[in-house]
Structure formats: C-alpha cells, structure tokens
Amino acid sequence: MDEFKNYLEKYREVGYIVSLSHSIAYISGLPSLKLMEMVITESGKIGITSGLGQKSAEILMTDVENLKVGERVVKTGKELEIRIGEGLLGRMINPFCQPIDGQGPIRGKKEYQKIKRGALTFIERKRINKPLETGVTMVDLLVPIGYGQRELVIGDAKTGKTTFLLQSISSQAKKGVICIYVGIGKKDTALKWVEEYLKNQRILDKVVIIHTTPDDSPTLIYLAPYTGMTIAEYFRDQGKNVLIILDDLTTHAKVYREISLLLKRNPGRDSYPGDIFHIQAELMERAGNIKFNGKEVSITALPVAETLENDLSGYIQTNLMAMTDGHIFFDINEFRKGKRPAINTFLSVSRVGNQTKTQIEKNLADWIRKKMIEYQRAMEISQFGAELPVETQKTIELGQRLEIFFSQAPVTIIPRELQIFWVGLLISDFWKDKSLMEMKAEVLKILKEYQKGNLPKLPEEIEKIKNLEHLQFLIKEILAEVEKII
Amino acid sequence: MAEIFEEIIKKIITKEELIFFLEEINLLEKSIFIDVEIPLSEKLKGKVNEEFRSWLEKLEKEKFIPQSPDQQFSFFEKIKKDLLEVPQIRLEIAFQPSKEFLLRIRKWFKEEINREIILDIVVNPKITGGAIIEYQGKYLDFSLAKEITSIYG
C-alpha cells in the first residue's frame, strides 16, 4: 500500500481496472504509461504493460487473485526489475526472486536488474573454445558442448532429459560453475525431485532454482526464463561461468500463445503469435561467451524442447533448433529398448562443440562414430537370423562394448580423462578375451577406484596426449597399475 | 441536437445524476416499440421521474423527437453516447457538498478547461480538507491531510 501511495505521489497519475480477462487486466487512465512498464494495483499486485490502446491499456497481471474491476492502478516508471544477489544460490525462488522454499528471506547484498535486456553485441562475443563436461560419456565424446554454447535438449516426455541436465549441473557445479535451473510450468513433484537430486549430490548451494507451476499465472510462467537469464547475466558479470537450464521452452511457447490469444493478437501457425520466434531467440541470444576484465566468461544455455513420438518437425521445435548451436536428441525408441541415456547420436548435432575438442578427442569421436555405424548395420543384418561371418560378429561385439561405456546411471558422472582412458583401453584390446559382463564389471571398478583417488596422474597424462598412438602408448605404460586395481 | 444536449448537460452535474438519467433513458427505450401510436411522455407516466417526463413532453411538443420508433431509438442512443463521452472529474472532498457548491465548482472547471464536465464526487472525511482531483488519469492531491503529513511526518 505504501509503495502504491509513493508511486501515486511521484507520478500523479492513476488508472482504474475496467475489465479482467484471465490474467489480463484492461485499465483506463495513466496517460503517460509506456510499453513494458510495470504497474502496481492498490492491493499490491504487479502487472506489465503489454499493449496501449486509445481508451485502455492491456496489462499482464502476475497475480489476479481477489483483483476487482474498479481497483486503482499506478505506474512505476520502470520496466520489471528483480533484486539479485549472491544469496540466491541454494534457493528456490519465483520469477520475482522471492523465496518459495520456506527458508526465510534472501540474505546479503542485492541489486536491481531489468529482466528484459538486449543481447550481447557481435564485438563483445568471443569464439567458443573451452569444452563443457557434462559427465555423460556419450555427449562428451560424440556431441560435445562448449562453454557459451546454446545446445537444445530435445525429446519426448520421460526419456531422461532432466536426468541428463541434472548430471550436467552436477558435473559443472563441482567445477565451480554457477548453475541455474528454470522450471517452466513444472509440477511441484518434478521440481521436488530436482531439488532432492541436487541435495544428494551436495551441490544445491551452487544452484539457483526458479520454479513455476502450471497453477501459476501465465504471466509468471512466461517471465521465468527471462528471470533465469537475468540472474545468469548477474553472475557472469562477476566473472563466473554460468550454466542455465530452461526446462522447457515448448511449455513457455504454449503459455505465450495463451497470453497472445487472450490479448486478441493475430494467431499464426498452430495459433502461435507471429513474434514467438523473436521472443525466444531474443532470450537465447543473451547466452554466449564474452571477454570480461581480461578473462573469458560465459553463459551456456541448455534449453529443453518436448516432442511427441519423436516428431522433430514441430513448429516450436524447429524454431528452437534454428536459434541454438545444435541439439541432443533423446529418442523414445532407444529409451524403449532400455538404452540409458536414450540419446540418438546419429540425429544429434553440436555445431560449435567440436572446435573446443583436442585432436585426440576428435580422432576418438571419429573412430567411435565409424564403429557405431558399422555396429548398427551389422545389427540390421543379424536380424535375418543367418550365421554371421567372423568379421561381422567382431563388429557387433565391439559395438556392444562401446555401449557399455555409454550406458550410465542417473547419478554417475564420468570425468573426461576417464572417458578417453576407457576408449583407449578398448582400442588397446584390454578386454579382448573378456566377456561383456566381465568388461562391464571392470569398467565400473575402474570408475570406483578412480573416484577413490587411484590413478591420480591420469588427468595430467591424458592432457599431454596428441594422437591415438600416443594414447595406446600411455595405456601400455599404466596397464600394470590398472590390472592391480581391478 | 446540440441544443438538446446543452439543455441536458445543464441538468446533470454529478456522476450519480448521470447514471440516474441514463437509467431513465434505458426505461424509455424499452417502451419505444410498445403502443407506438401513444406519445412517449404519456406511456411513461408514473414510470419515470416527473422532471424527466415533462422534459420529454417538451421535446415532443417542439417536435425534436422523430416519429418512427427506430429513429426514436437512435435519437436516444445518440444522447446516451454523447453523455458518456463527457469527461468526468473525480473530486474527493471531506464534506457533503451542497447543490450551489457543485454548480460553482462545475462553473470554475468549465471556465478553466473550456468544456462541459461531470463531477464524480467522493466524500472522504479522512482528507480533512482541500480536495484530491483526478482527471483523465492525472492525479493531484491538494488535501489538508497531505499538508499535515508533510509538516508533521
């Protein structure tokens, strides 16, 4: 109420709600109101000006509970701003940065930031040149991501997208990267699971969770990714690398469609408004790699898109593919076959990730991709039931061995050096005379021992490797040590 | 038409009076298409305010009201539309104003802004004295309560 009075005194303008339609309020008065300006009602509800007519203005209300026609409204003279500070880390908040986790107020120094800002200019941007480890072998080896990249995570519901995203958060948070998870219209249970996962991994204090549920006002859900990006920019401007997850932008598009239809905007394809590409591309453009105080800092964005029965040709899905630097495709068919993570590497793309990789990683990826294609072809032939030539049997066996590396539990994070080392062991015929089961057990044993602190020089040694021959040489050197631990 | 409108607006000072007048017109519009041969002022006897009825009678005598029911309907719709377009000034004062006071206020506003206005009077003793004026979204607080608060905090 005090805030209302202060703004009334400051601007000496008042408006009245003349009608309400879902989350849209039409107001009269306020002659100098501007587009995107924030307004406050007498009962303290916040709205954003989305349209100006001759007799009334359209306001997107963030809360319409108990709002009445005839209620007074004042202008604030500013665009929607949120208060950001270090205290947001480890907290679950709404798009206004208000805590919703029952842990009390956000502490520490805070500063106001506009939630809708322009993207970085071309000159400010730097080439993406550092690899971002997700801790998921299949992605890190075959669809690599770099710091500052925008990589779409696309797939049907319940195919393990969120699990992969949480693995990426876990891997990055442990390296000191600030992670932001934006749940766009997600159910409470889904967000609770995310929170639990992060708590169990002991990284919650490095993550900000922005939570909106389907019950929230469409305006609030629509604003969630912008808030996430603004928080990401705040931490980036402090010289920290940030990873932001936008889960998911298809829901965001649907919410924006709902708002636009209520605002009587002309519907376009699939009833989405004409500016749907613009509003999401504008958001994606805010991510990237920049030079800040002589140091390269980045916002890496992993937006999520949901498909229906593997249909990648949907309107929003193709839009998102066009505005990102590649996509990781979670295939429902692979998921049904029991593959975890259910990533279809043949249909996944990373346009800038490869430039962050070393020569050895590129060579390994080429070798794996070639072997996987051969394996897939051999598997198709094997379906005819005929007796297979020895060469084909070998191809299938190698493919199956590679799949052991790629099969990964939701809580397992595999470091980059270990991913390369495993493939090195396979190339060096380390498991030549062992069964698949034995190999699987040994792979897990190596991982367990590595996590315990065995093979301490491995990261350093892997860093020095230039080509495949060099890798095989290193394997020979530390083979005895490996055999000892397994 | 302008002549009629001027006459009406002279009678209406406040928003309450405007609402009352519009309700009378609504009632009149409902009876337009019933017993079309009987004059409107006759049909509305006892149904509307006597002042409104005698004004209607006067309009009929001076042949301002069209003959056909459709034209009559459009005629009164136009009056309603014009009245709703008259700007309203919301005036928050601390006491119940007299008719003379309202007329003086309206005269002053008319001279200042050079157009007809309707006063939306809100009585709020909390403002102590003075007035709060709202016009087309502009808000000006000339209340005594504000002065007192600014002096004593």
PDB file of C-alpha atoms in Angstrom, chain A residues 162-372:
ATOM      1  CA  THR A 162      16.018 -33.864 -16.982  1.00  0.00           C
ATOM      2  CA  THR A 163      18.324 -36.617 -15.686  1.00  0.00           C
ATOM      3  CA  PHE A 164      20.932 -35.640 -18.281  1.00  0.00           C
ATOM      4  CA  LEU A 165      20.517 -31.967 -17.390  1.00  0.00           C
ATOM      5  CA  LEU A 166      20.982 -32.713 -13.708  1.00  0.00           C
ATOM      6  CA  GLN A 167      24.103 -34.743 -14.482  1.00  0.00           C
ATOM      7  CA  SER A 168      25.437 -31.742 -16.397  1.00  0.00           C
ATOM      8  CA  ILE A 169      24.618 -29.429 -13.479  1.00  0.00           C
ATOM      9  CA  SER A 170      26.283 -31.847 -11.089  1.00  0.00           C
ATOM     10  CA  SER A 171      29.412 -32.092 -13.215  1.00  0.00           C
ATOM     11  CA  GLN A 172      29.667 -28.321 -13.701  1.00  0.00           C
ATOM     12  CA  ALA A 173      28.719 -27.226 -10.181  1.00  0.00           C
ATOM     13  CA  LYS A 174      31.550 -29.370  -8.840  1.00  0.00           C
ATOM     14  CA  LYS A 175      33.902 -27.373 -11.092  1.00  0.00           C
ATOM     15  CA  GLY A 176      32.645 -24.097  -9.587  1.00  0.00           C
ATOM     16  CA  VAL A 177      30.273 -23.128 -12.389  1.00  0.00           C
ATOM     17  CA  ILE A 178      27.106 -21.326 -11.248  1.00  0.00           C
ATOM     18  CA  CYS A 179      24.074 -23.333 -12.341  1.00  0.00           C
ATOM     19  CA  ILE A 180      20.544 -22.044 -12.822  1.00  0.00           C
ATOM     20  CA  TYR A 181      17.622 -24.397 -13.275  1.00  0.00           C
ATOM     21  CA  VAL A 182      14.442 -22.780 -14.589  1.00  0.00           C
ATOM     22  CA  GLY A 183      11.360 -24.962 -14.228  1.00  0.00           C
ATOM     23  CA  ILE A 184       8.783 -23.515 -16.639  1.00  0.00           C
ATOM     24  CA  GLY A 185       5.296 -24.628 -15.615  1.00  0.00           C
ATOM     25  CA  LYS A 186       6.706 -27.773 -13.954  1.00  0.00           C
ATOM     26  CA  LYS A 187       4.742 -29.784 -11.446  1.00  0.00           C
ATOM     27  CA  ASP A 188       5.761 -29.447  -7.801  1.00  0.00           C
ATOM     28  CA  THR A 189       6.692 -33.127  -7.675  1.00  0.00           C
ATOM     29  CA  ALA A 190       9.083 -32.749 -10.630  1.00  0.00           C
ATOM     30  CA  LEU A 191      10.800 -29.778  -9.011  1.00  0.00           C
ATOM     31  CA  LYS A 192      10.971 -31.581  -5.679  1.00  0.00           C
ATOM     32  CA  TRP A 193      12.826 -34.387  -7.442  1.00  0.00           C
ATOM     33  CA  VAL A 194      15.277 -31.876  -8.946  1.00  0.00           C
ATOM     34  CA  GLU A 195      15.862 -30.339  -5.516  1.00  0.00           C
ATOM     35  CA  GLU A 196      16.402 -33.773  -3.940  1.00  0.00           C
ATOM     36  CA  TYR A 197      18.884 -34.781  -6.657  1.00  0.00           C
ATOM     37  CA  LEU A 198      20.908 -31.612  -6.138  1.00  0.00           C
ATOM     38  CA  LYS A 199      20.802 -32.046  -2.367  1.00  0.00           C
ATOM     39  CA  ASN A 200      22.021 -35.641  -2.635  1.00  0.00           C
ATOM     40  CA  GLN A 201      24.855 -34.533  -4.909  1.00  0.00           C
ATOM     41  CA  ARG A 202      25.698 -31.805  -2.353  1.00  0.00           C
ATOM     42  CA  ILE A 203      25.672 -29.047  -4.944  1.00  0.00           C
ATOM     43  CA  LEU A 204      22.446 -27.237  -4.051  1.00  0.00           C
ATOM     44  CA  ASP A 205      24.455 -24.271  -2.733  1.00  0.00           C
ATOM     45  CA  LYS A 206      25.809 -23.653  -6.245  1.00  0.00           C
ATOM     46  CA  VAL A 207      22.419 -23.749  -7.942  1.00  0.00           C
ATOM     47  CA  VAL A 208      19.527 -21.302  -8.207  1.00  0.00           C
ATOM     48  CA  ILE A 209      16.162 -22.939  -8.895  1.00  0.00           C
ATOM     49  CA  ILE A 210      13.434 -20.804 -10.440  1.00  0.00           C
ATOM     50  CA  HIS A 211      10.169 -22.587 -10.003  1.00  0.00           C
ATOM     51  CA  THR A 212       6.806 -22.012 -11.690  1.00  0.00           C
ATOM     52  CA  THR A 213       3.962 -24.500 -11.631  1.00  0.00           C
ATOM     53  CA  PRO A 214       1.074 -24.966 -14.081  1.00  0.00           C
ATOM     54  CA  ASP A 215      -1.166 -23.310 -11.432  1.00  0.00           C
ATOM     55  CA  ASP A 216       0.805 -20.062 -11.566  1.00  0.00           C
ATOM     56  CA  SER A 217      -0.409 -17.108 -13.591  1.00  0.00           C
ATOM     57  CA  PRO A 218       0.610 -17.459 -17.287  1.00  0.00           C
ATOM     58  CA  THR A 219       2.450 -14.143 -16.947  1.00  0.00           C
ATOM     59  CA  LEU A 220       4.592 -15.527 -14.146  1.00  0.00           C
ATOM     60  CA  ILE A 221       5.407 -18.679 -16.140  1.00  0.00           C
ATOM     61  CA  TYR A 222       6.191 -16.576 -19.210  1.00  0.00           C
ATOM     62  CA  LEU A 223       8.641 -14.440 -17.200  1.00  0.00           C
ATOM     63  CA  ALA A 224      10.524 -17.377 -15.623  1.00  0.00           C
ATOM     64  CA  PRO A 225      13.202 -17.867 -18.347  1.00  0.00           C
ATOM     65  CA  TYR A 226      13.894 -14.122 -18.505  1.00  0.00           C
ATOM     66  CA  THR A 227      14.456 -14.058 -14.754  1.00  0.00           C
ATOM     67  CA  GLY A 228      16.792 -17.047 -15.107  1.00  0.00           C
ATOM     68  CA  MET A 229      18.780 -15.335 -17.830  1.00  0.00           C
ATOM     69  CA  THR A 230      19.000 -12.087 -15.837  1.00  0.00           C
ATOM     70  CA  ILE A 231      20.401 -13.985 -12.839  1.00  0.00           C
ATOM     71  CA  ALA A 232      22.837 -15.741 -15.194  1.00  0.00           C
ATOM     72  CA  GLU A 233      23.991 -12.353 -16.527  1.00  0.00           C
ATOM     73  CA  TYR A 234      24.469 -11.068 -12.974  1.00  0.00           C
ATOM     74  CA  PHE A 235      26.853 -13.922 -12.111  1.00  0.00           C
ATOM     75  CA  ARG A 236      28.581 -13.756 -15.500  1.00  0.00           C
ATOM     76  CA  ASP A 237      29.252 -10.043 -14.946  1.00  0.00           C
ATOM     77  CA  GLN A 238      31.003 -11.041 -11.739  1.00  0.00           C
ATOM     78  CA  GLY A 239      33.434 -13.101 -13.791  1.00  0.00           C
ATOM     79  CA  LYS A 240      31.835 -16.506 -13.234  1.00  0.00           C
ATOM     80  CA  ASN A 241      30.873 -19.122 -15.798  1.00  0.00           C
ATOM     81  CA  VAL A 242      27.166 -19.917 -15.736  1.00  0.00           C
ATOM     82  CA  LEU A 243      25.128 -22.877 -16.955  1.00  0.00           C
ATOM     83  CA  ILE A 244      21.420 -22.221 -17.396  1.00  0.00           C
ATOM     84  CA  ILE A 245      18.804 -24.909 -17.964  1.00  0.00           C
ATOM     85  CA  LEU A 246      15.453 -23.797 -19.407  1.00  0.00           C
ATOM     86  CA  ASP A 247      13.079 -26.686 -18.816  1.00  0.00           C
ATOM     87  CA  ASP A 248      11.147 -26.393 -21.108  1.00  0.00           C
ATOM     88  CA  LEU A 249      10.656 -23.832 -23.870  1.00  0.00           C
ATOM     89  CA  THR A 250       7.757 -25.670 -25.561  1.00  0.00           C
ATOM     90  CA  THR A 251       5.685 -25.011 -22.422  1.00  0.00           C
ATOM     91  CA  HIS A 252       6.939 -21.417 -22.499  1.00  0.00           C
ATOM     92  CA  ALA A 253       5.725 -21.084 -26.093  1.00  0.00           C
ATOM     93  CA  LYS A 254       2.327 -22.547 -25.166  1.00  0.00           C
ATOM     94  CA  VAL A 255       1.957 -20.082 -22.292  1.00  0.00           C
ATOM     95  CA  TYR A 256       2.920 -17.190 -24.562  1.00  0.00           C
ATOM     96  CA  ARG A 257       0.361 -18.442 -27.095  1.00  0.00           C
ATOM     97  CA  GLU A 258      -2.306 -18.420 -24.364  1.00  0.00           C
ATOM     98  CA  ILE A 259      -1.423 -14.855 -23.384  1.00  0.00           C
ATOM     99  CA  SER A 260      -1.350 -13.683 -27.008  1.00  0.00           C
ATOM    100  CA  LEU A 261      -4.718 -15.221 -27.802  1.00  0.00           C
ATOM    101  CA  LEU A 262      -6.229 -13.591 -24.709  1.00  0.00           C
ATOM    102  CA  LEU A 263      -4.741 -10.300 -25.900  1.00  0.00           C
ATOM    103  CA  LYS A 264      -6.514 -10.900 -29.228  1.00  0.00           C
ATOM    104  CA  ARG A 265      -3.252 -10.921 -31.207  1.00  0.00           C
ATOM    105  CA  ASN A 266      -3.494 -12.469 -34.640  1.00  0.00           C
ATOM    106  CA  PRO A 267      -2.820 -16.199 -34.447  1.00  0.00           C
ATOM    107  CA  GLY A 268      -0.326 -17.656 -36.905  1.00  0.00           C
ATOM    108  CA  ARG A 269       0.901 -21.229 -37.443  1.00  0.00           C
ATOM    109  CA  ASP A 270      -0.531 -23.616 -34.810  1.00  0.00           C
ATOM    110  CA  SER A 271      -2.209 -20.498 -33.317  1.00  0.00           C
ATOM    111  CA  TYR A 272       1.152 -19.191 -32.070  1.00  0.00           C
ATOM    112  CA  PRO A 273       1.611 -15.410 -32.407  1.00  0.00           C
ATOM    113  CA  GLY A 274       3.888 -14.004 -35.100  1.00  0.00           C
ATOM    114  CA  ASP A 275       6.580 -12.955 -32.625  1.00  0.00           C
ATOM    115  CA  ILE A 276       7.054 -16.349 -30.976  1.00  0.00           C
ATOM    116  CA  PHE A 277      10.386 -16.885 -32.752  1.00  0.00           C
ATOM    117  CA  HIS A 278      11.550 -13.407 -31.793  1.00  0.00           C
ATOM    118  CA  ILE A 279      10.795 -13.665 -28.068  1.00  0.00           C
ATOM    119  CA  GLN A 280      12.609 -16.979 -27.697  1.00  0.00           C
ATOM    120  CA  ALA A 281      15.541 -16.093 -29.982  1.00  0.00           C
ATOM    121  CA  GLU A 282      15.963 -12.825 -28.055  1.00  0.00           C
ATOM    122  CA  LEU A 283      16.292 -14.898 -24.897  1.00  0.00           C
ATOM    123  CA  MET A 284      18.746 -17.391 -26.417  1.00  0.00           C
ATOM    124  CA  GLU A 285      20.924 -14.586 -27.799  1.00  0.00           C
ATOM    125  CA  ARG A 286      21.661 -13.449 -24.251  1.00  0.00           C
ATOM    126  CA  ALA A 287      23.783 -16.558 -23.739  1.00  0.00           C
ATOM    127  CA  GLY A 288      27.333 -16.721 -25.095  1.00  0.00           C
ATOM    128  CA  ASN A 289      30.995 -16.338 -24.435  1.00  0.00           C
ATOM    129  CA  ILE A 290      32.473 -12.880 -23.690  1.00  0.00           C
ATOM    130  CA  LYS A 291      35.692 -11.296 -22.537  1.00  0.00           C
ATOM    131  CA  PHE A 292      35.248  -9.654 -19.139  1.00  0.00           C
ATOM    132  CA  ASN A 293      38.119  -7.923 -17.324  1.00  0.00           C
ATOM    133  CA  GLY A 294      40.612  -9.796 -19.475  1.00  0.00           C
ATOM    134  CA  LYS A 295      39.025 -13.167 -18.721  1.00  0.00           C
ATOM    135  CA  GLU A 296      36.639 -15.194 -20.841  1.00  0.00           C
ATOM    136  CA  VAL A 297      33.314 -15.822 -19.109  1.00  0.00           C
ATOM    137  CA  SER A 298      30.249 -17.471 -20.485  1.00  0.00           C
ATOM    138  CA  ILE A 299      26.591 -18.302 -20.150  1.00  0.00           C
ATOM    139  CA  THR A 300      25.949 -21.771 -21.520  1.00  0.00           C
ATOM    140  CA  ALA A 301      22.271 -22.357 -22.224  1.00  0.00           C
ATOM    141  CA  LEU A 302      20.645 -25.763 -22.390  1.00  0.00           C
ATOM    142  CA  PRO A 303      17.036 -25.117 -23.398  1.00  0.00           C
ATOM    143  CA  VAL A 304      14.694 -28.085 -23.466  1.00  0.00           C
ATOM    144  CA  ALA A 305      12.044 -28.879 -26.069  1.00  0.00           C
ATOM    145  CA  GLU A 306       9.496 -31.626 -25.773  1.00  0.00           C
ATOM    146  CA  THR A 307       8.442 -33.681 -28.787  1.00  0.00           C
ATOM    147  CA  LEU A 308       5.549 -36.030 -29.404  1.00  0.00           C
ATOM    148  CA  GLU A 309       6.506 -39.507 -30.605  1.00  0.00           C
ATOM    149  CA  ASN A 310       9.932 -38.356 -31.838  1.00  0.00           C
ATOM    150  CA  ASP A 311       8.472 -35.709 -34.146  1.00  0.00           C
ATOM    151  CA  LEU A 312      11.312 -33.244 -34.647  1.00  0.00           C
ATOM    152  CA  SER A 313       9.434 -31.251 -37.284  1.00  0.00           C
ATOM    153  CA  GLY A 314       7.098 -29.341 -34.915  1.00  0.00           C
ATOM    154  CA  TYR A 315       6.891 -25.578 -35.241  1.00  0.00           C
ATOM    155  CA  ILE A 316       8.430 -24.625 -31.882  1.00  0.00           C
ATOM    156  CA  GLN A 317      10.931 -27.499 -32.030  1.00  0.00           C
ATOM    157  CA  THR A 318      12.298 -26.388 -35.410  1.00  0.00           C
ATOM    158  CA  ASN A 319      12.317 -22.761 -34.250  1.00  0.00           C
ATOM    159  CA  LEU A 320      14.428 -23.737 -31.255  1.00  0.00           C
ATOM    160  CA  MET A 321      16.757 -25.806 -33.421  1.00  0.00           C
ATOM    161  CA  ALA A 322      17.253 -22.741 -35.611  1.00  0.00           C
ATOM    162  CA  MET A 323      18.189 -20.478 -32.712  1.00  0.00           C
ATOM    163  CA  THR A 324      20.600 -22.864 -30.955  1.00  0.00           C
ATOM    164  CA  ASP A 325      24.035 -24.245 -31.836  1.00  0.00           C
ATOM    165  CA  GLY A 326      22.890 -27.846 -32.082  1.00  0.00           C
ATOM    166  CA  HIS A 327      20.690 -30.356 -30.335  1.00  0.00           C
ATOM    167  CA  ILE A 328      20.886 -33.541 -28.312  1.00  0.00           C
ATOM    168  CA  PHE A 329      18.060 -35.833 -29.284  1.00  0.00           C
ATOM    169  CA  PHE A 330      16.554 -38.173 -26.695  1.00  0.00           C
ATOM    170  CA  ASP A 331      14.970 -40.943 -28.750  1.00  0.00           C
ATOM    171  CA  ILE A 332      11.861 -42.616 -27.309  1.00  0.00           C
ATOM    172  CA  ASN A 333      12.631 -45.767 -29.349  1.00  0.00           C
ATOM    173  CA  GLU A 334      16.101 -46.020 -27.800  1.00  0.00           C
ATOM    174  CA  PHE A 335      14.508 -45.456 -24.403  1.00  0.00           C
ATOM    175  CA  ARG A 336      12.033 -48.291 -25.001  1.00  0.00           C
ATOM    176  CA  LYS A 337      14.964 -50.564 -25.947  1.00  0.00           C
ATOM    177  CA  GLY A 338      16.402 -49.835 -22.494  1.00  0.00           C
ATOM    178  CA  LYS A 339      19.263 -47.571 -23.546  1.00  0.00           C
ATOM    179  CA  ARG A 340      20.234 -45.056 -20.847  1.00  0.00           C
ATOM    180  CA  PRO A 341      20.786 -42.228 -21.624  1.00  0.00           C
ATOM    181  CA  ALA A 342      18.474 -42.671 -24.608  1.00  0.00           C
ATOM    182  CA  ILE A 343      20.432 -40.302 -26.848  1.00  0.00           C
ATOM    183  CA  ASN A 344      20.353 -40.844 -30.570  1.00  0.00           C
ATOM    184  CA  THR A 345      23.838 -39.693 -31.503  1.00  0.00           C
ATOM    185  CA  PHE A 346      23.174 -40.009 -35.237  1.00  0.00           C
ATOM    186  CA  LEU A 347      20.402 -37.421 -35.031  1.00  0.00           C
ATOM    187  CA  SER A 348      22.184 -35.181 -32.527  1.00  0.00           C
ATOM    188  CA  VAL A 349      24.314 -32.238 -33.611  1.00  0.00           C
ATOM    189  CA  SER A 350      26.770 -29.889 -31.970  1.00  0.00           C
ATOM    190  CA  ARG A 351      27.719 -27.076 -34.321  1.00  0.00           C
ATOM    191  CA  VAL A 352      30.393 -25.414 -32.214  1.00  0.00           C
ATOM    192  CA  GLY A 353      31.286 -28.114 -29.686  1.00  0.00           C
ATOM    193  CA  ASN A 354      33.840 -29.806 -31.937  1.00  0.00           C
ATOM    194  CA  GLN A 355      36.000 -26.699 -32.112  1.00  0.00           C
ATOM    195  CA  THR A 356      36.565 -26.995 -28.343  1.00  0.00           C
ATOM    196  CA  LYS A 357      37.966 -30.516 -28.628  1.00  0.00           C
ATOM    197  CA  THR A 358      41.589 -31.619 -28.767  1.00  0.00           C
ATOM    198  CA  GLN A 359      42.908 -33.615 -31.708  1.00  0.00           C
ATOM    199  CA  ILE A 360      42.823 -36.887 -29.759  1.00  0.00           C
ATOM    200  CA  GLU A 361      39.190 -36.326 -28.791  1.00  0.00           C
ATOM    201  CA  LYS A 362      38.288 -35.612 -32.407  1.00  0.00           C
ATOM    202  CA  ASN A 363      40.091 -38.772 -33.534  1.00  0.00           C
ATOM    203  CA  LEU A 364      38.369 -40.855 -30.874  1.00  0.00           C
ATOM    204  CA  ALA A 365      34.954 -39.425 -31.766  1.00  0.00           C
ATOM    205  CA  ASP A 366      35.527 -40.232 -35.461  1.00  0.00           C
ATOM    206  CA  TRP A 367      36.629 -43.763 -34.610  1.00  0.00           C
ATOM    207  CA  ILE A 368      33.619 -44.346 -32.287  1.00  0.00           C
ATOM    208  CA  ARG A 369      31.143 -42.895 -34.780  1.00  0.00           C
ATOM    209  CA  LYS A 370      32.541 -45.135 -37.545  1.00  0.00           C
ATOM    210  CA  LYS A 371      32.365 -48.232 -35.328  1.00  0.00           C
ATOM    211  CA  MET A 372      28.840 -47.382 -34.165  1.00  0.00           C
TER     212      MET A 372
END
